[in-house]
mmCIF file of C-alpha atoms in Angstrom:
data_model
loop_
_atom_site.group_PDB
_atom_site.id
_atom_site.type_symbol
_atom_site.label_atom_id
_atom_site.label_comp_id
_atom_site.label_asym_id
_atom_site.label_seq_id
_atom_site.Cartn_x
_atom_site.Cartn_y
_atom_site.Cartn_z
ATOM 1 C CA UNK A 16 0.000 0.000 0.000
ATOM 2 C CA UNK A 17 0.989 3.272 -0.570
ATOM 3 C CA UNK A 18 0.285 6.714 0.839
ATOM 4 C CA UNK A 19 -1.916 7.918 -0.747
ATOM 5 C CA UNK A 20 -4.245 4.791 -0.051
ATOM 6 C CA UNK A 21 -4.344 6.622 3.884
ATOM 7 C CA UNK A 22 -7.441 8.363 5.061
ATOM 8 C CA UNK A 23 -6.730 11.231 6.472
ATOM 9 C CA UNK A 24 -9.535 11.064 9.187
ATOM 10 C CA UNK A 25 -9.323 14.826 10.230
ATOM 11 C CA UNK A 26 -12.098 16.700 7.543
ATOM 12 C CA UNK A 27 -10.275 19.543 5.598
ATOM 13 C CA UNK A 28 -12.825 21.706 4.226
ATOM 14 C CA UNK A 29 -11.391 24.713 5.742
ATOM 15 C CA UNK A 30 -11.218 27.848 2.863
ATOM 16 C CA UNK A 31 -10.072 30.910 5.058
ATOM 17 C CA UNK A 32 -6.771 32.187 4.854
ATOM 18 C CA UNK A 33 -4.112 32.589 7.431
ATOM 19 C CA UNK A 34 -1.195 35.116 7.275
ATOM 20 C CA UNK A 35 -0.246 35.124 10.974
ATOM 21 C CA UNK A 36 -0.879 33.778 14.270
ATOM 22 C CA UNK A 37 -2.088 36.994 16.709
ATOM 23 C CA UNK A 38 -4.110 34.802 19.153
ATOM 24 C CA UNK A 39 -5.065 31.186 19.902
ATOM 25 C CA UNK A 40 -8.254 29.952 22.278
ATOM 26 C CA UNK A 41 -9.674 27.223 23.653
ATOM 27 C CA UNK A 42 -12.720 27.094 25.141
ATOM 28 C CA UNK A 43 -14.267 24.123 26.864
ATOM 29 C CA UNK A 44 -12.088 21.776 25.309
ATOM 30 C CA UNK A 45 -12.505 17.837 25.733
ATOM 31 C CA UNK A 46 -10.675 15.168 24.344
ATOM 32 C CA UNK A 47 -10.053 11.360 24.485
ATOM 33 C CA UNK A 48 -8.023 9.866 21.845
ATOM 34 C CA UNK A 49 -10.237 7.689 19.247
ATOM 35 C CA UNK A 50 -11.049 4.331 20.681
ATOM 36 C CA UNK A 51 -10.795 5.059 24.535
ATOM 37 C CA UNK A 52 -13.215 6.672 26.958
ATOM 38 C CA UNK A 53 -10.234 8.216 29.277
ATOM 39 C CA UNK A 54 -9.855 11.639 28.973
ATOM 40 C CA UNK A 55 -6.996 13.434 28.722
ATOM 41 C CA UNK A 56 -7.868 17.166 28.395
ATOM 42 C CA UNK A 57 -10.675 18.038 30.349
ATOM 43 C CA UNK A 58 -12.419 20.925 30.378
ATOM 44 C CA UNK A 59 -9.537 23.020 28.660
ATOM 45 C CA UNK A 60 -10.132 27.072 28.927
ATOM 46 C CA UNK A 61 -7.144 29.231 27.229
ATOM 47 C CA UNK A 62 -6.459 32.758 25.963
ATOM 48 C CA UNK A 63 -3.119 33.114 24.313
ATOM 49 C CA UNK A 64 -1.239 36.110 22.515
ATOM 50 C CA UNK A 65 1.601 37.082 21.077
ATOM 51 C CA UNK A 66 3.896 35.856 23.993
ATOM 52 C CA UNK A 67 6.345 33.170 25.140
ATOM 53 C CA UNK A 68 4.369 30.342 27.196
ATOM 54 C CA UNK A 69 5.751 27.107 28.973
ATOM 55 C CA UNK A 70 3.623 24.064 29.384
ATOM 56 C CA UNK A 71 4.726 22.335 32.591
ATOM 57 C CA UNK A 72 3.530 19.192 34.089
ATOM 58 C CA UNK A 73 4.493 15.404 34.685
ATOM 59 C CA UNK A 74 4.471 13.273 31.623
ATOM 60 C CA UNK A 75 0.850 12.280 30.631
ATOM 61 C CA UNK A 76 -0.648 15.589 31.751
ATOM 62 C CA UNK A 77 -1.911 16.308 28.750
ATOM 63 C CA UNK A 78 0.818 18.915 27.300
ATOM 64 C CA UNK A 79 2.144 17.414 24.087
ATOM 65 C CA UNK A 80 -1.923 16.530 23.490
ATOM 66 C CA UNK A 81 -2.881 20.132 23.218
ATOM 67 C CA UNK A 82 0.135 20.781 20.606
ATOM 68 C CA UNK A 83 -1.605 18.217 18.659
ATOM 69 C CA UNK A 84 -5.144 19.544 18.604
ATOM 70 C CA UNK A 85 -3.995 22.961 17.785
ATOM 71 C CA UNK A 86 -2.212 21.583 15.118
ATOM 72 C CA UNK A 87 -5.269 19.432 14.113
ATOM 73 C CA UNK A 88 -3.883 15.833 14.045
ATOM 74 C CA UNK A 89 -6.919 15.324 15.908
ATOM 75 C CA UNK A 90 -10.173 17.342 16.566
ATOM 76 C CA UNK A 91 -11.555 17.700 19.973
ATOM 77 C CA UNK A 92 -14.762 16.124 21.220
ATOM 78 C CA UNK A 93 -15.759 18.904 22.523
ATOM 79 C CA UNK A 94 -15.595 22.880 22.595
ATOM 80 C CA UNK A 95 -13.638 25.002 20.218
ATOM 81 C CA UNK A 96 -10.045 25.819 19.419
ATOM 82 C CA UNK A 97 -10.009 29.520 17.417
ATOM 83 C CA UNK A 98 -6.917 30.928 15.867
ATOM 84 C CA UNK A 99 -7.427 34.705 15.564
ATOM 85 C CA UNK A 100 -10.738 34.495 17.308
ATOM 86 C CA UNK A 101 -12.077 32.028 13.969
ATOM 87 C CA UNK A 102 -12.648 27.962 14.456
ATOM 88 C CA UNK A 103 -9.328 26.134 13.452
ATOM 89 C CA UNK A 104 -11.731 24.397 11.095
ATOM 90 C CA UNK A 105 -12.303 27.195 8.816
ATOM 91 C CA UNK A 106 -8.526 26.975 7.707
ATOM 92 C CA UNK A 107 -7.206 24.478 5.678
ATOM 93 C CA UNK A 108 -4.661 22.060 6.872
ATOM 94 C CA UNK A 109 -2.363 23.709 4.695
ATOM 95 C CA UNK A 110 -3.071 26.863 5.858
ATOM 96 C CA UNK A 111 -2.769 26.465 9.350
ATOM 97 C CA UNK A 112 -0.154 24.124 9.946
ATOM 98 C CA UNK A 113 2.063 26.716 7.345
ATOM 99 C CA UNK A 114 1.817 29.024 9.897
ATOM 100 C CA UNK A 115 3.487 27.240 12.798
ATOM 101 C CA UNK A 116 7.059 25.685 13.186
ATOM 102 C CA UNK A 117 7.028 22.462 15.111
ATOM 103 C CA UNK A 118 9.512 20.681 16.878
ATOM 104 C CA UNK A 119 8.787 17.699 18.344
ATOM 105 C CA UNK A 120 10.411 15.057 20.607
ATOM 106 C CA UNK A 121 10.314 12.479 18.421
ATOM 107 C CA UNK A 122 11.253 14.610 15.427
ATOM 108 C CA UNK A 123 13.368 12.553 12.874
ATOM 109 C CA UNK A 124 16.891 13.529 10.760
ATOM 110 C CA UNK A 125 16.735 12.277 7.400
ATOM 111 C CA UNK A 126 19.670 10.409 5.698
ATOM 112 C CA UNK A 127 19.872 12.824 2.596
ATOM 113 C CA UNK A 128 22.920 15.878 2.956
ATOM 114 C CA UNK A 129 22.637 18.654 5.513
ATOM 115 C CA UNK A 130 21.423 21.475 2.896
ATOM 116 C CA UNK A 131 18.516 18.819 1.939
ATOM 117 C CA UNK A 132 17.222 18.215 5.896
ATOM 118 C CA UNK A 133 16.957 22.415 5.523
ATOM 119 C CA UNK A 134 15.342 22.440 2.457
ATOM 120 C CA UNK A 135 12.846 19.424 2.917
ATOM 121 C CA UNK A 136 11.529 21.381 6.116
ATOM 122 C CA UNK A 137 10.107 24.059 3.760
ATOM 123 C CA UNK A 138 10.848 23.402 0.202
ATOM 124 C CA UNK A 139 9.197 26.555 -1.556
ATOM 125 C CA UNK A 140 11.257 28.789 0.185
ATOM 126 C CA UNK A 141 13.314 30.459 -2.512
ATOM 127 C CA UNK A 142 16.767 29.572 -3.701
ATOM 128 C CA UNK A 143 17.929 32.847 -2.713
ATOM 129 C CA UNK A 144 20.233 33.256 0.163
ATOM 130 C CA UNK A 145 19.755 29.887 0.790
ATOM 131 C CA UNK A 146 22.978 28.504 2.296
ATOM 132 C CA UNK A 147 22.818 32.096 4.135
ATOM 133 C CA UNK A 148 20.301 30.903 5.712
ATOM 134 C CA UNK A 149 20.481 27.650 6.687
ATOM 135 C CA UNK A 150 23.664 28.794 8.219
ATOM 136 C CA UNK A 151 21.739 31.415 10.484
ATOM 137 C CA UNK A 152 19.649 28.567 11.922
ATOM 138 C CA UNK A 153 22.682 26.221 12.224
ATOM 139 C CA UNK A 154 24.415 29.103 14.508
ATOM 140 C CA UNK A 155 21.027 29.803 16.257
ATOM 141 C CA UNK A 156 21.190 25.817 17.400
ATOM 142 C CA UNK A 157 24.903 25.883 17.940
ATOM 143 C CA UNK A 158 25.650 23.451 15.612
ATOM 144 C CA UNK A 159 29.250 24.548 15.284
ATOM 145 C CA UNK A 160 30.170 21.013 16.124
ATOM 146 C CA UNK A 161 28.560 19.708 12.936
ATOM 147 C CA UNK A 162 29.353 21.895 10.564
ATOM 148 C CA UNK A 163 33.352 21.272 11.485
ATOM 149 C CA UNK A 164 32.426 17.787 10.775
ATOM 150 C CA UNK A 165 31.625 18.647 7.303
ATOM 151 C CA UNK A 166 34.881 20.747 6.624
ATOM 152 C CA UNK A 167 36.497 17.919 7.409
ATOM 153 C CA UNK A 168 34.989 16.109 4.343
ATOM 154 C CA UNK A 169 35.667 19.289 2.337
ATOM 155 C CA UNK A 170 31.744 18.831 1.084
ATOM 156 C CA UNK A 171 30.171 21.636 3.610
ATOM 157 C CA UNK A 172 26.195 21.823 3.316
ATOM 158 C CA UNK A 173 26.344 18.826 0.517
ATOM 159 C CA UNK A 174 27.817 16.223 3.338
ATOM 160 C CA UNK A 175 25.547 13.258 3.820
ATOM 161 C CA UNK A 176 24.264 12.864 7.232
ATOM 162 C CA UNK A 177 25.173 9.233 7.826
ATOM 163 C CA UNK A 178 26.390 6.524 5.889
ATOM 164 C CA UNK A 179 23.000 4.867 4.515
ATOM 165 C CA UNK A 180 23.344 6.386 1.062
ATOM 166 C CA UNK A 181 27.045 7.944 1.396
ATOM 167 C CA UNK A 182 29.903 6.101 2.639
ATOM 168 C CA UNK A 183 31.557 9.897 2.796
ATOM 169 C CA UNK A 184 28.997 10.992 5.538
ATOM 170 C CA UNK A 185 28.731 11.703 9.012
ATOM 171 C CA UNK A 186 27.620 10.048 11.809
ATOM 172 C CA UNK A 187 25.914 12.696 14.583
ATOM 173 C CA UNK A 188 25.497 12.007 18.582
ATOM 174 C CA UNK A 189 22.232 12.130 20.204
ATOM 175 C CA UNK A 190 22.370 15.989 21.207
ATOM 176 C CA UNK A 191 24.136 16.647 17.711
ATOM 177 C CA UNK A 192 20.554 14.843 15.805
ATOM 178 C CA UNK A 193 18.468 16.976 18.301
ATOM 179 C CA UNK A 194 20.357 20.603 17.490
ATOM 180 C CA UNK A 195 19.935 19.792 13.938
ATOM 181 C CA UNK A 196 16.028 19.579 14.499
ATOM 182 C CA UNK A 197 16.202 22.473 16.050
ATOM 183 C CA UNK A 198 18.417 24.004 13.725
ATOM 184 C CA UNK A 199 15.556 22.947 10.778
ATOM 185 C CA UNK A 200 12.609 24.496 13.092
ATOM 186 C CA UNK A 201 14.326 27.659 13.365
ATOM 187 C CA UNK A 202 15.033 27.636 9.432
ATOM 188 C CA UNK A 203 11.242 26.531 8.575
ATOM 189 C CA UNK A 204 9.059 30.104 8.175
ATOM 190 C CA UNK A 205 6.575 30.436 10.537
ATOM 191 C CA UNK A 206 4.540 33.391 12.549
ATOM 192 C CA UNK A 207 4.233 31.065 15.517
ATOM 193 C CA UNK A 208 6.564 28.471 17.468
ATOM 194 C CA UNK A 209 6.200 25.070 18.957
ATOM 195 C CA UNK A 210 8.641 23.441 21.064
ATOM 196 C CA UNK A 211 7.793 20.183 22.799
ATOM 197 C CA UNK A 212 10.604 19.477 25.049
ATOM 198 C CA UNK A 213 13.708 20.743 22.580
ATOM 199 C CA UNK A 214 16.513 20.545 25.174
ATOM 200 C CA UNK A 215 16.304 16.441 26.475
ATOM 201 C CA UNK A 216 19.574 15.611 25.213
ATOM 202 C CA UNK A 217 21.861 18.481 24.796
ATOM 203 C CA UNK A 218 24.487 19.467 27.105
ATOM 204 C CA UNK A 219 24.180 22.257 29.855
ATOM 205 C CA UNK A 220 26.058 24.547 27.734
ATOM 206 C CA UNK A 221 24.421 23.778 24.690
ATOM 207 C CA UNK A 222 20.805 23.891 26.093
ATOM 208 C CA UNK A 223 21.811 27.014 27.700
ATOM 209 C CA UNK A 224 23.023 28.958 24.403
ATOM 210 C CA UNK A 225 20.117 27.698 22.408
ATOM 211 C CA UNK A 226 17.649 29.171 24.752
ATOM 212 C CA UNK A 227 19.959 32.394 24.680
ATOM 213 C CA UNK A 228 19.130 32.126 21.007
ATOM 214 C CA UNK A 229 15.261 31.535 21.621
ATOM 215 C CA UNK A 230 14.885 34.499 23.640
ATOM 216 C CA UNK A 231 16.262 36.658 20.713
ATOM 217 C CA UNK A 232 14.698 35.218 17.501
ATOM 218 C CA UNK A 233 10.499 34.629 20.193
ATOM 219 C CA UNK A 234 10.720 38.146 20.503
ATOM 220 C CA UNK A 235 7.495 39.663 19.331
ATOM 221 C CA UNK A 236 5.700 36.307 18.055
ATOM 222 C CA UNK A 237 3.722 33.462 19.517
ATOM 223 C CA UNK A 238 5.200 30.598 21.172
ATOM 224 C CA UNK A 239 5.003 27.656 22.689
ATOM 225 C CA UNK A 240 7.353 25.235 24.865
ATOM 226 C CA UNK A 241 7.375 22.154 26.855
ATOM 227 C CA UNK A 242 9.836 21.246 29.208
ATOM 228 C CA UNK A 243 10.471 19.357 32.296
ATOM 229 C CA UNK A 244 13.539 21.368 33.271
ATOM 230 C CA UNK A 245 12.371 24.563 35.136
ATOM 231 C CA UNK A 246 15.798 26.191 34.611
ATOM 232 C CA UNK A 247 14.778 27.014 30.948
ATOM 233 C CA UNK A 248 11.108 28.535 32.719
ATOM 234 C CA UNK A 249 12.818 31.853 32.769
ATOM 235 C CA UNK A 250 12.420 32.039 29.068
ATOM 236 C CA UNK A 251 8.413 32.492 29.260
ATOM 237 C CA UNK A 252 6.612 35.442 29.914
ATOM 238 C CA UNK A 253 3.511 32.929 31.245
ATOM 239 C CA UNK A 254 3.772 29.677 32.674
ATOM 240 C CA UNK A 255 0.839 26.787 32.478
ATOM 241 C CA UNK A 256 0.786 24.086 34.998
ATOM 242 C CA UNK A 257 -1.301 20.820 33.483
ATOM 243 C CA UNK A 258 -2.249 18.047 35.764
ATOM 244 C CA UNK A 259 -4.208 14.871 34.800
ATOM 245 C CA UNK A 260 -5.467 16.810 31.662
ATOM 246 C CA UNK A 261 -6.620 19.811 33.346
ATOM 247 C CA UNK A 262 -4.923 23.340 34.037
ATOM 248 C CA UNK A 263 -4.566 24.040 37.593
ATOM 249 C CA UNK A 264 -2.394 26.907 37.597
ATOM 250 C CA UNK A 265 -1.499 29.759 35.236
ATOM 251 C CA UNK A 266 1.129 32.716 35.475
ATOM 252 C CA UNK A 267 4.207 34.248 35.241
ATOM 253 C CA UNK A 268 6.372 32.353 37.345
ATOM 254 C CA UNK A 269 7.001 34.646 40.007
ATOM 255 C CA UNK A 270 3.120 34.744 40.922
ATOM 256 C CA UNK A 271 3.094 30.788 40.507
ATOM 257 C CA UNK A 272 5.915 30.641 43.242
ATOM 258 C CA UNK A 273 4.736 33.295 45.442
ATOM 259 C CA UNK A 274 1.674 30.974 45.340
ATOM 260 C CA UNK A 275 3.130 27.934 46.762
ATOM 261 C CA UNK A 276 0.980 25.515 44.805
ATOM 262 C CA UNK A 277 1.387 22.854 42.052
ATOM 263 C CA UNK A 278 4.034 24.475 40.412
ATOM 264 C CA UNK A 279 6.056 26.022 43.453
ATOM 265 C CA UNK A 280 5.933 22.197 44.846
ATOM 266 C CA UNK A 281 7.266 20.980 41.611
ATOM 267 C CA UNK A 282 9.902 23.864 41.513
ATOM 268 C CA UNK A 283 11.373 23.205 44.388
ATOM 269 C CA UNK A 284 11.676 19.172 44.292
ATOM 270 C CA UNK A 285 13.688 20.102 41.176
ATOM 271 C CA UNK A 286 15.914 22.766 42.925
ATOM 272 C CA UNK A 287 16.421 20.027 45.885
ATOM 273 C CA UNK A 288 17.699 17.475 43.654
ATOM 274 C CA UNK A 289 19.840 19.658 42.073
ATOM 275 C CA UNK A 290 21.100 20.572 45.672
ATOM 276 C CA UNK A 291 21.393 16.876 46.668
ATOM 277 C CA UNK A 292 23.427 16.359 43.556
ATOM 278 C CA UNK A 293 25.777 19.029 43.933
ATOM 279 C CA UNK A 294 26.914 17.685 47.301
ATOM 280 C CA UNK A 295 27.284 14.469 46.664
#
């Protein structure tokens, strides 16, 4: 079977256009995924602007779930999600999804050359400039480290990544694969930004330049981060705190720790173990 022999189950009849995320809102949004009766957003009430938020919570909370209804890989079961105060629905697929740059956690390298996992990302951006910028994005994701490893083979943005197809290409580490995602997410256009969990495998020093980089290039436009490491928190201008599919708390994080509640609790088991760790 091929591809095309997939339905795509989600109904894309949407015919308004969409030339830049301003605001995003859910309002009493439900949602089970097809074939099971547990819920995992419940009740789901959220304004959003043009601002950096954080989606916080234990895994299974229900954070990388709303990424994927606001994308539309599913539809809710019940309310509505509205995207400059219109239903989602009224946009095409096309449309909408054009409009945000996604990186997930299980986002994928592909085994073609570098310039190609740039260009595949968005491939009607013009030729022009290019290199120029994939470079930008490469430097935005401090992928220095990679791009020496191409010098080396003398081939630059035309070096294989790995050997599948190229026995003169180049074999990347975990946190190398993951800055190169990130690296392509930066590069992709976009008027909104999706992060779900984009440092899990780099380095302190690495994870700790690229959100450098993120505060710089979020400035002014919409978007949205998951993480489980509160020392990257500082980043958003508005925190959300899900638990069991709900949203139990929701500010910037000095109100959330001047509050002492879900997230202050959660905080502060991370700063102990940090503590612990550092005297051991």
């Amino acid at each position: 079977r091929t591809l095309e022999h997939f339905k795509n189950h989600i109904s894309d009849q949407g015919t308004e256009r969409l030339s830049q995320v301003d605001t995003i809102e859910f309002n009493h949004v439900y949602f089970a995924y097809p074939g099971t009766s547990t819920p995992v957003l419940t009740d789901i009430n959220l304004f959003l602007k043009k601002e950096r938020v954080a989606l916080v919570g234990l895994n299974g909370s229900g954070k990388s779930t709303f990424i994927k209804l606001l994308l539309r890989m599913y539809d809710p079961d019940e309310g509505t999600i509205l995207i400059n105060g219109r239903d989602i629905r009224e946009y095409s697929l096309v449309e909408l999804r054009s409009n945000f740059s996604v990186y997930f956690q299980s986002m994928k390298n592909y085994c073609f050359t570098l310039k190609e996992n740039f260009t595949i990302a968005d491939d009607d951006q013009a030729e022009e400039n290019v290199d120029k910028r994939i470079l930008t994005a490469l430097d935005l994701a401090q992928c220095e480290d990679i791009l020496q490893k191409t010098r080396l083979r003398g081939r630059g943005l035309n070096t294989s990544i790995t050997r599948l197809f190229d026995h003169e290409g180049i074999e990347l580490s975990g946190g190398q694969y993951q800055k190169l995602s990130i690296a392509r997410t930066f590069f992709r256009r976009h008027t909104a930004l999706i992060l779900d969990e984009p440092s899990s495998n780099l380095d302190p020093i690495a994870e700790d330049q690229i959100f450098q980089s993120l505060r710089c290039i979020t400035k002014g436009k919409l978007t949205i981060f998951t993480t489980h490491r509160f020392s990257n928190v500082s980043l958003a201008d508005r925190i959300i705190v899900f638990e069991k599919g709900k949203i139990v708390e929701d500010g910037s994080q000095r109100q959330l720790l001047a509050k002492k509640n879900r997230y202050y609790e959660m905080f502060n088991i991370q700063k102990e173990k940090y503590n612990s760790d550092e005297k051991s």
